[in-house]
Coordinates of C-alpha atoms and ligand atoms in Angstrom, one line a residue:
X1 CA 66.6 -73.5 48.8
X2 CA 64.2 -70.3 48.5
X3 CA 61.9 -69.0 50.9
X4 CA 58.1 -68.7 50.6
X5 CA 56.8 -67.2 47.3
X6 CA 55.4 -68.4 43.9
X7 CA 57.6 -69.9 42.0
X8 CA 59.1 -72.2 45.3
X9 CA 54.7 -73.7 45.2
X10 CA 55.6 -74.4 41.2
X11 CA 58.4 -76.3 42.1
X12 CA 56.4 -78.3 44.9
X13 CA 53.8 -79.4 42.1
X14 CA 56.0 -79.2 39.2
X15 CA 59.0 -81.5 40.4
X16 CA 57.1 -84.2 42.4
X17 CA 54.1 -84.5 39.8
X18 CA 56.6 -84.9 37.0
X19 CA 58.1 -88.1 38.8
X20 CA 60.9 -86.3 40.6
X21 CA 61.6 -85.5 44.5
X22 CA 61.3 -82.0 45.7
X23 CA 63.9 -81.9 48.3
X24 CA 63.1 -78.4 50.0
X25 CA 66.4 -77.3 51.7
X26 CA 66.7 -75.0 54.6
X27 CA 68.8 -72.3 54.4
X28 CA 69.7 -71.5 57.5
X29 CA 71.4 -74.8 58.7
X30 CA 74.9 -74.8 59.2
X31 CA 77.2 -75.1 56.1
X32 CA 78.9 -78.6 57.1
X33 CA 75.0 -80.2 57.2
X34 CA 73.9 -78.5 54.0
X35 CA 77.1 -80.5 52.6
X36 CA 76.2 -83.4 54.6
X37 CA 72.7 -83.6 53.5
X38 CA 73.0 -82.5 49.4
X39 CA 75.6 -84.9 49.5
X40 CA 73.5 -87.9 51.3
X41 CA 70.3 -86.6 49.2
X42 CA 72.7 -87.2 46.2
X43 CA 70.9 -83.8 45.2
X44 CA 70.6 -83.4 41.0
X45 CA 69.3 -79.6 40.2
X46 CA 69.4 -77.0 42.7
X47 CA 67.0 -74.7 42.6
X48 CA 67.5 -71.3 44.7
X49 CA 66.7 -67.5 45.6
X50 CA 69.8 -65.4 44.9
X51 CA 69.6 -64.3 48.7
X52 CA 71.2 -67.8 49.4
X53 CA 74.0 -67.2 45.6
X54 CA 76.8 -67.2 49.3
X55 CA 75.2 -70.4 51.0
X56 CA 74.9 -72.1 47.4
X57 CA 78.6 -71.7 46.2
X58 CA 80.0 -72.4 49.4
X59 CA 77.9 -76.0 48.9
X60 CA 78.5 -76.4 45.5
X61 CA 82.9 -76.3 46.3
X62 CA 81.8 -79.6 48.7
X63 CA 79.2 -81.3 46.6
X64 CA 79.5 -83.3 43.6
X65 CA 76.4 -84.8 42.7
X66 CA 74.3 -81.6 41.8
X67 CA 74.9 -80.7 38.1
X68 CA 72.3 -78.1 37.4
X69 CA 71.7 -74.7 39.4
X70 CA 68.7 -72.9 38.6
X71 CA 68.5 -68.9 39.8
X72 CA 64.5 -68.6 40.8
X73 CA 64.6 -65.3 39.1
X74 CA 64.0 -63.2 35.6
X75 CA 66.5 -62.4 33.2
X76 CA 66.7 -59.0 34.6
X77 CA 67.7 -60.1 38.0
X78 CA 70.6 -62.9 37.4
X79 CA 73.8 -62.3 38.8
X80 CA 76.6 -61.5 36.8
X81 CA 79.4 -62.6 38.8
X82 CA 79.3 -65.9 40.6
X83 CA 81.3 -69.3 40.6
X84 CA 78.6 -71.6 39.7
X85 CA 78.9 -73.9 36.8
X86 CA 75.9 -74.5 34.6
X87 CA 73.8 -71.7 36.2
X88 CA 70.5 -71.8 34.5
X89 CA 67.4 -68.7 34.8
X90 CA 64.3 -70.2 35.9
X91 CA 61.8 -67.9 34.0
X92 CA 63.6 -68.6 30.8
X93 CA 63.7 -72.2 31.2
X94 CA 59.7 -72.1 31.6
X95 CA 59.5 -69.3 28.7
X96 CA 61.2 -71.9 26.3
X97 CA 58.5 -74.3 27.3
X98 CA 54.9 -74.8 26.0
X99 CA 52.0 -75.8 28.9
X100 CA 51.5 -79.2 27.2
X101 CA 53.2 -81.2 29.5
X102 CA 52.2 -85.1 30.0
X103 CA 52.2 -85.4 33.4
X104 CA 52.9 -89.2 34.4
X105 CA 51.0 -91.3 36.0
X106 CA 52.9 -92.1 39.3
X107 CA 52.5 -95.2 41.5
X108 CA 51.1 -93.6 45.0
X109 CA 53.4 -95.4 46.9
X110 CA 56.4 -93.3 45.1
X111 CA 58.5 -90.6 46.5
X112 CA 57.1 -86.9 46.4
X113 CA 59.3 -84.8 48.1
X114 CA 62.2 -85.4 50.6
X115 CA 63.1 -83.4 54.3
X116 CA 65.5 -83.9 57.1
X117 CA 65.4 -83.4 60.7
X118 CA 67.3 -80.4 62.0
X119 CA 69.9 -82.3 63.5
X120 CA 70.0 -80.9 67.4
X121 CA 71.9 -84.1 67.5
X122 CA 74.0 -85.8 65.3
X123 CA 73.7 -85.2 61.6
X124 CA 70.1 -84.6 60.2
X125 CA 68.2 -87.3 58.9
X126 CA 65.7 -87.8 56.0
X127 CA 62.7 -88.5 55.6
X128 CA 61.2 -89.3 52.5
X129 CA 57.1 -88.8 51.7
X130 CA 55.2 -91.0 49.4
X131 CA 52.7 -89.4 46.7
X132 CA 49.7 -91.3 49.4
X133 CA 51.4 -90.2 52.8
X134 CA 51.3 -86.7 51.4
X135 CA 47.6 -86.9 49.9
X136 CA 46.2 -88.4 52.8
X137 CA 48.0 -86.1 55.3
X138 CA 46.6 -83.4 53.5
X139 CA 42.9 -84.6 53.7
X140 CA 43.6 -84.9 57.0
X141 CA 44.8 -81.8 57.4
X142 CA 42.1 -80.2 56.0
X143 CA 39.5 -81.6 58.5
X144 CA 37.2 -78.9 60.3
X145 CA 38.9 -80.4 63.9
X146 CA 42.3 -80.1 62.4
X147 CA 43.4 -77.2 60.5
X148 CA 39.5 -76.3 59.0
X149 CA 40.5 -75.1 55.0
X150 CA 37.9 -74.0 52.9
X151 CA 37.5 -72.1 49.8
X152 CA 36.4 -69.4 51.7
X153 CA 39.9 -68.8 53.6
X154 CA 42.8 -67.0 52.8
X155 CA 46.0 -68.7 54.3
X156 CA 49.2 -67.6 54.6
X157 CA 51.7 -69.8 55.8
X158 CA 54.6 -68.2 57.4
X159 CA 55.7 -71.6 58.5
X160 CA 59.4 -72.0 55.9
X161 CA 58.5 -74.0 52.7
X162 CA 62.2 -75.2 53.5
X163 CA 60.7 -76.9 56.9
X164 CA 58.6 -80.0 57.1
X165 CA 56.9 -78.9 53.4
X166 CA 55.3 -75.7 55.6
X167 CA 53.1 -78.1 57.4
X168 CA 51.4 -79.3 54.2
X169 CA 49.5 -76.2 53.6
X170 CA 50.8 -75.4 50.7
X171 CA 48.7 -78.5 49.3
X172 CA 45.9 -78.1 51.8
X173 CA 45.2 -74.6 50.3
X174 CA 45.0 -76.2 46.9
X175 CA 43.1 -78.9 47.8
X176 CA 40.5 -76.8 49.3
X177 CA 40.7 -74.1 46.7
X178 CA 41.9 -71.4 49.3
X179 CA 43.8 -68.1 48.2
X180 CA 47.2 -68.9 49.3
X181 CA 49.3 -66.3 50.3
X182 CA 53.4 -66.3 50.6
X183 CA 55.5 -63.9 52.8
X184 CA 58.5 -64.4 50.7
X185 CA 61.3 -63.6 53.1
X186 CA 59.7 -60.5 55.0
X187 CA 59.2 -62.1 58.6
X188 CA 59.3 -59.6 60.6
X189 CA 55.8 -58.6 62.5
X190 CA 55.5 -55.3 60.7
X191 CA 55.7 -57.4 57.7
X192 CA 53.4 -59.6 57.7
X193 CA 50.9 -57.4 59.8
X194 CA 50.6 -55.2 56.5
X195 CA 50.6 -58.5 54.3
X196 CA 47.7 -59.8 56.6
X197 CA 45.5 -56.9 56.1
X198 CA 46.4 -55.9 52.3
X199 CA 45.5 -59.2 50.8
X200 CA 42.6 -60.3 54.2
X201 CA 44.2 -63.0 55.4
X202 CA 41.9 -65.3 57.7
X203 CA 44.2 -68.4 58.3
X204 CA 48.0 -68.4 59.2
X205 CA 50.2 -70.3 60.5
X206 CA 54.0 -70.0 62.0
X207 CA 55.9 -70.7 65.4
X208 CA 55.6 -68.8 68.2
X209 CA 58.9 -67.0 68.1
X210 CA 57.3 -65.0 64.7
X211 CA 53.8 -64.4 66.2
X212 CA 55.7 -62.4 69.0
X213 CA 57.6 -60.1 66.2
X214 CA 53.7 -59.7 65.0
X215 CA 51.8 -59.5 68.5
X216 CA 54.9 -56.6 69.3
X217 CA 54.0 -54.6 66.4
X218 CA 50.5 -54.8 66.9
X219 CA 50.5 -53.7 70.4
X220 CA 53.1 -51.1 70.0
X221 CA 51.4 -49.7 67.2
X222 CA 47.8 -50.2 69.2
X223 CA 46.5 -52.3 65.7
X224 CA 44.0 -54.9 65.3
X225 CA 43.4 -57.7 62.6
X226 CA 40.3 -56.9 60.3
X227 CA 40.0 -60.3 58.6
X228 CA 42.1 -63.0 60.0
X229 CA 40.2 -65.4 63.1
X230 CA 42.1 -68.4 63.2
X231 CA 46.0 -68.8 63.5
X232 CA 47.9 -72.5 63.8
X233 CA 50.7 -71.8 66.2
X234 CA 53.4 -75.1 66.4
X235 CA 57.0 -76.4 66.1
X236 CA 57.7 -75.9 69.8
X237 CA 54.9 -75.1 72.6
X238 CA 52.6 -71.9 72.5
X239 CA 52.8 -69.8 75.5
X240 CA 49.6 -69.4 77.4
X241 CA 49.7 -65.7 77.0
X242 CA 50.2 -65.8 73.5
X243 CA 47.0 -67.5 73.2
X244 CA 45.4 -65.3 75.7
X245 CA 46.3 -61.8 73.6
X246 CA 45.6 -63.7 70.5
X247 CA 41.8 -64.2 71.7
X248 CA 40.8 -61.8 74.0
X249 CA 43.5 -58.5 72.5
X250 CA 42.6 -59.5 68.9
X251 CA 40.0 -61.7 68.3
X252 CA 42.5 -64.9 66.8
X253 CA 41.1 -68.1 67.7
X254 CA 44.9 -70.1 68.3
X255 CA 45.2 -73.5 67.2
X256 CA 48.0 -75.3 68.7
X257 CA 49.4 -77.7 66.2
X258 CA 51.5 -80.4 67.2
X259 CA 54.0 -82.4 65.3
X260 CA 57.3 -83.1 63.5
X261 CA 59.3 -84.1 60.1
X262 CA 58.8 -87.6 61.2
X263 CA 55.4 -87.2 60.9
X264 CA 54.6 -84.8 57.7
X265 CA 54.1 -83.1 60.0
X266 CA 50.6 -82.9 62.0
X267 CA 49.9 -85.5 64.7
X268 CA 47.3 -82.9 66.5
X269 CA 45.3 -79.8 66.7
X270 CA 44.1 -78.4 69.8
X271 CA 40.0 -77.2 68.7
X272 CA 37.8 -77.8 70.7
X273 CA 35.1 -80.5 71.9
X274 CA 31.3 -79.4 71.9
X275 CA 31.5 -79.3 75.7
X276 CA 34.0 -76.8 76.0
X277 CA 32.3 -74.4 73.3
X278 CA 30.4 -72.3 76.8
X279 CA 33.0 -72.1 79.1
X280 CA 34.8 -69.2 80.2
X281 CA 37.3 -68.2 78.2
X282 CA 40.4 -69.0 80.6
X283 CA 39.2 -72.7 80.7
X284 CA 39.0 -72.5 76.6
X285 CA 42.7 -71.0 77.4
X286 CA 43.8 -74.4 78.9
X287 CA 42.6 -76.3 76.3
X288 CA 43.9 -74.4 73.6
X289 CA 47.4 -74.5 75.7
X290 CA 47.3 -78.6 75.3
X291 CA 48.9 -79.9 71.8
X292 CA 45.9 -81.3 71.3
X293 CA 43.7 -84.6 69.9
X294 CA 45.4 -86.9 67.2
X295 CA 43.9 -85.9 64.2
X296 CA 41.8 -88.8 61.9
X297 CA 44.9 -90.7 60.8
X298 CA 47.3 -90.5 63.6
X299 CA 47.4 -93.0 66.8
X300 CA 49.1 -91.9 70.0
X301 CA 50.2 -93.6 73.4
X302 CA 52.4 -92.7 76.2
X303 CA 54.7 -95.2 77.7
X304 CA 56.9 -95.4 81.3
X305 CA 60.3 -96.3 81.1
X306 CA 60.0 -100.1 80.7
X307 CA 57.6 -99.1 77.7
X308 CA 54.4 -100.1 79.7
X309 CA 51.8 -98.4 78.3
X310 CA 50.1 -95.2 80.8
X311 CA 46.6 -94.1 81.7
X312 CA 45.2 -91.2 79.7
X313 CA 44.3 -89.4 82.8
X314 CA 46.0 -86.1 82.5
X315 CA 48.4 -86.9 85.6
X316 CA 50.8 -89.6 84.3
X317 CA 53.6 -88.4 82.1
X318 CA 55.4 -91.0 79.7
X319 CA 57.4 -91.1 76.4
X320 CA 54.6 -90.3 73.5
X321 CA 54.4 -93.0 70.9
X322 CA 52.8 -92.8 67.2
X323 CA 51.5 -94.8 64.4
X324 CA 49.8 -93.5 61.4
X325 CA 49.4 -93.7 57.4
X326 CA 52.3 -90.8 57.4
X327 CA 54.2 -91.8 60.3
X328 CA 58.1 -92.5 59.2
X329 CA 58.4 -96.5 59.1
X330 CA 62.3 -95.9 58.7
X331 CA 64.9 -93.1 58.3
X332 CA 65.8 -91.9 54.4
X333 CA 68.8 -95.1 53.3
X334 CA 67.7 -96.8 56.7
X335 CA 69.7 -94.1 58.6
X336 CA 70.4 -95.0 62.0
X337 CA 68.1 -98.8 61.6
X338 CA 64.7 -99.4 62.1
X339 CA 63.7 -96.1 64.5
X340 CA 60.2 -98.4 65.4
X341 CA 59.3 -100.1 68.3
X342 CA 56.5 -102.6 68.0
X343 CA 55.3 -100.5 65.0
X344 CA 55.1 -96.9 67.1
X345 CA 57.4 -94.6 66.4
X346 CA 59.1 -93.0 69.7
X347 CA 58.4 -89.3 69.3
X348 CA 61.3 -88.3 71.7
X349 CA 58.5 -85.6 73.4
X350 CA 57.7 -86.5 77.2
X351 CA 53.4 -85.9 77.3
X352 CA 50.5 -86.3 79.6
X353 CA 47.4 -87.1 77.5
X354 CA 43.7 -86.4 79.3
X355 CA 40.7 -88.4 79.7
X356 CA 39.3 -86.6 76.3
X357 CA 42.4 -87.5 74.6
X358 CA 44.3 -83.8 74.6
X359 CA 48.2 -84.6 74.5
X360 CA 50.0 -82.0 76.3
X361 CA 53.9 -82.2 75.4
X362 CA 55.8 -81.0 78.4
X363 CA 59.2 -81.1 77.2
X364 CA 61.5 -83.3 75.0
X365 CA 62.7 -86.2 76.7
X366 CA 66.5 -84.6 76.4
X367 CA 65.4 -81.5 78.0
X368 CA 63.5 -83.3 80.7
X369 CA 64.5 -81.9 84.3
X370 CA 65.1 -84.9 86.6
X371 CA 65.1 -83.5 90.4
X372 CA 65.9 -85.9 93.3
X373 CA 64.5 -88.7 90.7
X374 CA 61.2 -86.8 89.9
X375 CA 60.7 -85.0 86.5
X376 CA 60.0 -81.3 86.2
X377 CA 58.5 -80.3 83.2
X378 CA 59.8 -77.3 81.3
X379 CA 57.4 -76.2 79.5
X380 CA 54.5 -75.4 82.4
X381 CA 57.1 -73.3 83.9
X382 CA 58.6 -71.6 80.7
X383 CA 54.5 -70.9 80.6
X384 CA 53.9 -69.3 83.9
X385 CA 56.8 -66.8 83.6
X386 CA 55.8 -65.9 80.5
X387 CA 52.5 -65.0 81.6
X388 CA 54.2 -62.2 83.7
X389 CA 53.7 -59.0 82.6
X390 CA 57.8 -58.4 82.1
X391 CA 58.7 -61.0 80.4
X392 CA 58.9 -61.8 76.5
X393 CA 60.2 -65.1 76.3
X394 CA 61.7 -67.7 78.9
X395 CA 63.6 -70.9 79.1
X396 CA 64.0 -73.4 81.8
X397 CA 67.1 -75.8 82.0
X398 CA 68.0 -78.5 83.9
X399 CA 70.9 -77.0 86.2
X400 CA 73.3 -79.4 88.0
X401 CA 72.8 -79.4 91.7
X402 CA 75.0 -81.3 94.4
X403 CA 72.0 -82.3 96.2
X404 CA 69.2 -82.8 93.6
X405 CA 71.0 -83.8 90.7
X406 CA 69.6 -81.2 88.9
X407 CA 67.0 -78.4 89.5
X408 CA 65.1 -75.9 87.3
X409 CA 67.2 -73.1 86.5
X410 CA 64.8 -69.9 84.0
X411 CA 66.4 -68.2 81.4
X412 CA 64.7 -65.0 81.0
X413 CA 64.4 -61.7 78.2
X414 CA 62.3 -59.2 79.3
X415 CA 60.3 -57.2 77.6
X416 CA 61.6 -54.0 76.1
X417 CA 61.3 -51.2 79.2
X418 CA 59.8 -53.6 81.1
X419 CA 62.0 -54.5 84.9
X420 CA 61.4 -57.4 87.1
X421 CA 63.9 -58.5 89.9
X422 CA 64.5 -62.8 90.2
X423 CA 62.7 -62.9 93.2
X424 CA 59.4 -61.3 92.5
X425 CA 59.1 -63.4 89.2
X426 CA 59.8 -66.5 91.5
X427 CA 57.7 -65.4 94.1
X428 CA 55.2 -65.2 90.4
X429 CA 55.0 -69.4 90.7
X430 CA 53.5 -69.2 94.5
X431 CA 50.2 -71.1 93.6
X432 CA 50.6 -71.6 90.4
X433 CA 52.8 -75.1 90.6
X434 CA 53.8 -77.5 93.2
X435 CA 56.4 -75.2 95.2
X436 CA 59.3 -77.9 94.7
X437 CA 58.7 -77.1 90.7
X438 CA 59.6 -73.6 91.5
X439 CA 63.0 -72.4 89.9
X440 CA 66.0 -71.9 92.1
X441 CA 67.0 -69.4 90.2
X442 CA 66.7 -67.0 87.2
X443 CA 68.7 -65.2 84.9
X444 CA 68.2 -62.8 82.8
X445 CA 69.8 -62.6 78.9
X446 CA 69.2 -60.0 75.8
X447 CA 68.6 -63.0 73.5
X448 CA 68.0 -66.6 73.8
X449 CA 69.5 -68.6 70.9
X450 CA 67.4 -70.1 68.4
X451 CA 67.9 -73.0 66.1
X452 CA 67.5 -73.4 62.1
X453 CA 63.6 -73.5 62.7
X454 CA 62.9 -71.0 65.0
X455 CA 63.2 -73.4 68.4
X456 CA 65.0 -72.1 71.5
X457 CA 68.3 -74.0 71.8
X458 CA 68.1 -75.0 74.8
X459 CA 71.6 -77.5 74.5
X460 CA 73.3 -74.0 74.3
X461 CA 71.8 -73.0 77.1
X462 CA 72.4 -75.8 79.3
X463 CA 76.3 -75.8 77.8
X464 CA 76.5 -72.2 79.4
X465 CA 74.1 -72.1 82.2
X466 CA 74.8 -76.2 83.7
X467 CA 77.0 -74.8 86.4
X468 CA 75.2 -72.0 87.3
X469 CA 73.7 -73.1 90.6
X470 CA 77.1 -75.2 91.7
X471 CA 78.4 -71.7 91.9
X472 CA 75.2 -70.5 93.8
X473 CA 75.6 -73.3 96.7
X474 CA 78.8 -73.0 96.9
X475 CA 78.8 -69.4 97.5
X476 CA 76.2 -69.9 99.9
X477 CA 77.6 -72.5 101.8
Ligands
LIG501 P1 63.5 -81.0 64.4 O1 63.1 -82.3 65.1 O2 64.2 -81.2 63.2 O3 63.8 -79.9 65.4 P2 60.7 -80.8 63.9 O4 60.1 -79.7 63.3 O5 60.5 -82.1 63.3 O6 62.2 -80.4 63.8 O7 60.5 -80.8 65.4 C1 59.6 -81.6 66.0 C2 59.5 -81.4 67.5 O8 59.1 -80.1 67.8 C3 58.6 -82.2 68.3 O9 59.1 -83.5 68.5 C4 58.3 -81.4 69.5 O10 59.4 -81.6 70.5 C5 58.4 -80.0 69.0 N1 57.1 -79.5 68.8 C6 56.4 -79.4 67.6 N2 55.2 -78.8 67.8 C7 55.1 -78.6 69.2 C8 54.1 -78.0 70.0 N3 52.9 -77.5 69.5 N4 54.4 -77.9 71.3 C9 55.5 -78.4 71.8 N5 56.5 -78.9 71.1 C10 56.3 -79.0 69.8

């Protein structure tokens, strides 16, 4: 349970190349699933950053099978009052050590490390990674059409080393003989802007909702990157305009990244084909805006509702499917039985894919909005308003309607000093989208809440915001 420095990338070599399972452990999930999980994990040593000491005793009163807590500290720095039994210092268990170690020689097909699922629903699962799934990923990975590592980059991965193993890069870099660079838990865009420069970062990678605390401090502070050129932007979908000011305010080539825990996590990038290297930049825009090609590895299909399979023809919009060599064949202890159908693993995302074979998510199939029968996708619309000039992030839920069943209802933060009434940013979709797309409404919020990994919750939202048009109709009536 740590975040992102040093001694957490010992741990990720240390533990699975001495025959153990890293189990990384995120933090910020709530305190029944950290039981739930440890406890299902039958956890053995905990290792952890003292800025969890509350999260960990709390566990450790409803967990039984971890014997051994490690402080990831110095001598200097362990607490002195805490409730822990068998508390160990990290640096003095290595200092009592010599650098001979044997390291075994492990069957490829054995366990490596360990994560679960966040849980939107139910209680998180796991998913174990072999040794092989976890070497070939990272190959992968490492591809110039995928994520391009080199010797010659710096990467810092802001991406949690708790979450999906920080999208393999933490072996990627080594792999590829990169300087690898760790934000430990300073997140916010001032941060990392000064990390970026002082150590010339030209590779990171992290969800959208970080690169706006970054983007914000750069523009406010009128700054611009003097080494880095690429940035991998996933775990939910990148706003057009992030990729936009990225480019054409800073010189950042955005590579969309798409994929989850159940698949190690990179299915695929967004870079580009030959063809598309001279057009003009907005068109590069679109692409960049798709999810993107299965990387070398990964096989993808989308499928209607009776699971026939769909035209790749950028208009057809099915369930995505995938198979690959570190694809999930079942859930950690067979959790929930076999997840597979006819060897494809149902991603749960709702896609188009395009005649060059660019997936674009555009939403998951639980946030789907399904108006008079036909499905609205969130996430074009969620990518228009955030294209307006006012707004900083936005969210559109399926509201309930008498007539429609349900309609598309946007969630809305503006920017700081920035004002915009509901019906000039609605007028905002005239063009831009079918007009029956448009939202019937909009409201506007200081925060929208986000989940354990930095993903808008958008279950909350529709738990406070379903009614909000019933109300609308009625008082219009
Ligand atoms: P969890 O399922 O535990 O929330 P994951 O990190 O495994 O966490 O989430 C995977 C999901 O995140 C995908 O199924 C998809 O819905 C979403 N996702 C990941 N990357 C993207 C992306 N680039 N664009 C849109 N959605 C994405």
């Amino acid at each position: 349970m740590a975040w992102n420095h040093h001694r957490h990338l010992e741990l990720y070599y240390a533990v699975s190349g001495s025959g153990a399972v890293l189990h990384t452990f995120n933090p910020r999930l709530h305190a029944d699933q950290m039981a739930y999980i440890a406890n299902h994990a039958n956890d053995q040593i905990l290792f952890f950053d003292l800025s969890f000491l509350t999260q960990v005793q709390a566990l450790a009163q409803r967990n039984q099978s971890i014997k051994t807590y490690v402080a990831l500290t110095d001598r200097a720095h362990m607490p002195e009052a805490h409730s822990l039994p068998n508390l160990h210092c990290y640096e003095d268990l290595l200092d009592a050590e010599t650098d001979g170690f044997q390291w075994p020689d492990l069957d490829e097909t054995s366990a490596s490390s360990l994560c679960y699922t966040s849980g939107t629903t139910g209680n998180p699962k796991g998913v174990l990674y072999s040794h092989r799934s976890t070497v070939l990923h990272c190959y992968a990975a490492a591809l110039p059409d995928a994520l391009l590592g080199s010797a010659k980059d710096t990467i810092l991965p802001v991406v949690p080393m708790f979450h999906v193993n920080a999208w393999g890069l933490p072996y990627m870099a080594c792999m590829v003989g990169a300087k690898l660079v760790l934000p430990g838990p300073w997140l916010d865009g001032k941060s990392l802007f000064e990390l970026i420069e002082s150590e010339g970062v030209t590779l990171s990678a992290g969800v959208p909702t970080v690169w706006q605390g970054l983007l914000g401090h750069a523009e406010s502070h009128r700054l611009g990157f003097s080494t880095m050129t690429r940035t991998i932007i996933g775990g939910s979908a990148c706003p057009l305009e992030m990729i936009r000011s990225f480019d054409e305010d800073y010189g950042v080539q955005v590579i969309q990244g798409w994929g989850m825990t159940e698949t190690s996590p990179l299915g695929t990038t967004s870079a580009f084909k030959g063809k598309h290297l001279h057009l003009p930049k907005a068109q590069h825009h679109a692409v960049q805006a798709k999810q993107g090609r299965g990387v070398f590895g990964i096989e993808m299909k989308i499928v209607d509702r009776e699971g026939a399979e769909l035209p790749w023809n950028d208009q057809s919009v099915g369930d995505l499917m995938v198979r690959g060599s570190w694809v999930l064949r079942a859930y950690f202890k067979d959790e929930g039985g076999s997840p597979l159908v006819d060897g494809w693993f149902p991603t749960g995302d709702v896609a188009r894919i395009d005649a060059d074979g660019y997936m674009q998510i555009t939403d998951r199939s639980k946030d789907v909005i399904k108006s008079g029968g036909e499905w609205i996708g969130s996430i074009d619309l969620e990518n228009i308003a955030m294209s307006h000039p006012a707004v900083a992030t936005a969210a559109c839920i399926a509201a309930r309607h008498p007539k429609w069943d349900e309609r598309p209802l946007l969630i809305v933060v503006k920017k700081t000093g920035a004002e915009v009434t509901a019906q000039a940013l609605l007028d905002f979709f005239e063009g831009k989208i079918a007009k029956w797309w448009t939202p019937d409404d909009v409201v506007f919020v200081s925060s929208i809440p986000l989940g354990a990994t930095g993903k808008m919750l958008k279950g909350e939202l529709r738990q406070q915001y379903a009614n909000h048009l019933l109300g609308e109709v009625a008082a219009n009536a």
